[in-house]
C-alpha positions as a printed NumPy array, in Angstrom:
array([[ 11.64 ,  12.533, -38.195],
       [ 13.057,  13.436, -41.578],
       [ 15.786,  15.261, -39.957],
       [ 16.446,  12.256, -37.46 ],
       [ 16.625,   9.616, -40.211],
       [ 18.812,  12.326, -42.549],
       [ 21.273,  12.917, -39.22 ],
       [ 21.722,   8.922, -38.746],
       [ 22.222,   8.194, -42.368],
       [ 25.16 ,  10.621, -42.344],
       [ 26.569,   9.699, -39.485],
       [ 26.41 ,   6.137, -40.433],
       [ 28.039,   6.929, -43.953],
       [ 30.841,   9.147, -42.289],
       [ 31.904,   6.142, -39.925],
       [ 32.273,   3.748, -42.694],
       [ 35.895,   5.037, -44.29 ],
       [ 38.97 ,   4.181, -42.972],
       [ 42.133,   4.057, -44.551],
       [ 43.709,   0.208, -44.41 ],
       [ 46.877,   1.284, -42.26 ],
       [ 47.992,  -2.455, -42.362],
       [ 50.706,  -2.07 , -44.805],
       [ 52.182,   0.54 , -42.124],
       [ 51.437,  -1.39 , -38.859],
       [ 52.568,  -4.833, -40.771],
       [ 56.431,  -2.969, -41.796],
       [ 56.879,  -1.784, -38.383],
       [ 56.026,  -4.89 , -36.479],
       [ 58.479,  -7.035, -39.115],
       [ 61.136,  -4.17 , -39.4  ],
       [ 60.431,  -4.729, -43.33 ],
       [ 60.729,  -0.66 , -44.102],
       [ 61.263,  -1.291, -47.613],
       [ 57.573,  -2.289, -47.804],
       [ 56.569,   1.285, -47.338],
       [ 58.79 ,   2.435, -50.355],
       [ 55.71 ,   2.532, -52.798],
       [ 53.425,   4.644, -49.91 ],
       [ 55.995,   7.238, -49.514],
       [ 55.159,  10.613, -50.722],
       [ 57.645,  12.71 , -52.375],
       [ 58.999,  14.692, -49.375],
       [ 58.957,  13.318, -46.168],
       [ 59.12 ,  15.222, -42.921],
       [ 61.29 ,  12.491, -40.904],
       [ 62.136,  12.712, -37.176],
       [ 64.33 ,  10.219, -35.72 ],
       [ 64.731,  10.42 , -31.482],
       [ 64.704,  14.056, -31.487],
       [ 66.694,  14.94 , -35.224],
       [ 64.003,  16.486, -37.742],
       [ 64.466,  16.88 , -41.087],
       [ 62.933,  16.76 , -44.856],
       [ 63.582,  14.137, -47.043],
       [ 62.871,  12.098, -50.209],
       [ 60.81 ,   8.492, -49.795],
       [ 64.205,   6.554, -50.396],
       [ 66.213,   8.775, -47.883],
       [ 63.77 ,   7.764, -45.093],
       [ 63.21 ,   3.781, -46.165],
       [ 67.349,   3.946, -45.52 ],
       [ 67.077,   5.987, -42.3  ],
       [ 63.99 ,   3.536, -40.838],
       [ 66.137,   0.682, -42.015],
       [ 68.823,   1.716, -40.408],
       [ 66.864,   1.966, -37.242],
       [ 65.137,  -1.59 , -37.154],
       [ 68.943,  -3.071, -37.954],
       [ 70.101,  -1.309, -34.625],
       [ 66.543,  -1.521, -32.863],
       [ 64.881,  -5.372, -33.784],
       [ 61.377,  -4.847, -33.738],
       [ 59.967,  -7.124, -31.16 ],
       [ 56.087,  -6.03 , -31.906],
       [ 54.082,  -2.84 , -32.918],
       [ 50.366,  -2.1  , -31.878],
       [ 48.244,   0.935, -32.68 ],
       [ 47.572,   3.044, -29.954],
       [ 45.417,   5.558, -31.809],
       [ 44.308,   5.859, -35.66 ],
       [ 41.981,   8.528, -37.326],
       [ 41.07 ,   9.277, -40.803],
       [ 39.312,  12.84 , -42.09 ],
       [ 38.218,  12.901, -45.523],
       [ 41.474,  12.512, -47.752],
       [ 43.963,  12.146, -44.674],
       [ 44.896,  10.484, -41.547],
       [ 47.288,   9.4  , -38.808],
       [ 48.656,   6.766, -36.297],
       [ 50.097,   6.678, -33.379],
       [ 51.767,   3.494, -32.456],
       [ 54.059,   1.902, -29.795],
       [ 56.968,  -0.132, -31.517],
       [ 58.502,  -2.879, -28.631],
       [ 62.205,  -3.277, -29.827],
       [ 65.032,  -5.51 , -28.146],
       [ 66.242,  -1.894, -27.086],
       [ 63.034,  -0.711, -25.696],
       [ 59.889,   0.613, -26.783],
       [ 59.538,   3.844, -29.11 ],
       [ 56.603,   6.17 , -29.94 ],
       [ 55.67 ,   6.128, -33.784],
       [ 53.4  ,   8.881, -35.406],
       [ 52.647,   8.379, -39.003],
       [ 50.871,  11.25 , -40.943],
       [ 49.331,  10.216, -44.375],
       [ 47.18 ,  11.288, -47.359],
       [ 44.879,   8.965, -49.151],
       [ 44.95 ,   9.036, -53.003],
       [ 43.111,   6.895, -55.163],
       [ 42.527,   4.443, -52.128],
       [ 46.385,   4.45 , -51.669],
       [ 48.038,   5.893, -48.362],
       [ 50.493,   7.967, -48.896],
       [ 53.065,   8.754, -45.99 ],
       [ 53.907,  12.347, -45.165],
       [ 55.625,  12.386, -42.205],
       [ 57.088,   9.949, -39.649],
       [ 58.089,  10.431, -35.911],
       [ 60.049,   8.113, -33.723],
       [ 60.402,   9.076, -29.919]])
């Protein structure tokens, strides 16, 4: 019986933590990429429609801003989101005036703050 209670307690505690991805989903939905500036890691793995490269956070924001200027966002929905200790990812669908794009974002969580490590838009 004690083992059963312990297992239930551990399961409920492990399910309590989920990073607040609202800042990411709101930025993509509104097209306000500059709002992500404080959440960028020092170096980002960035891929946009097949072209992948490493860049700093400011360069990633500039690339994202250019992307949403030519693909005006009409909505963003999170299709999948998962956290594992200090890391997580989300997969979303970005609806734009030029069609729908799949967005993948991976991040670390440091001091209760999301730090974006990679962004892929396909």
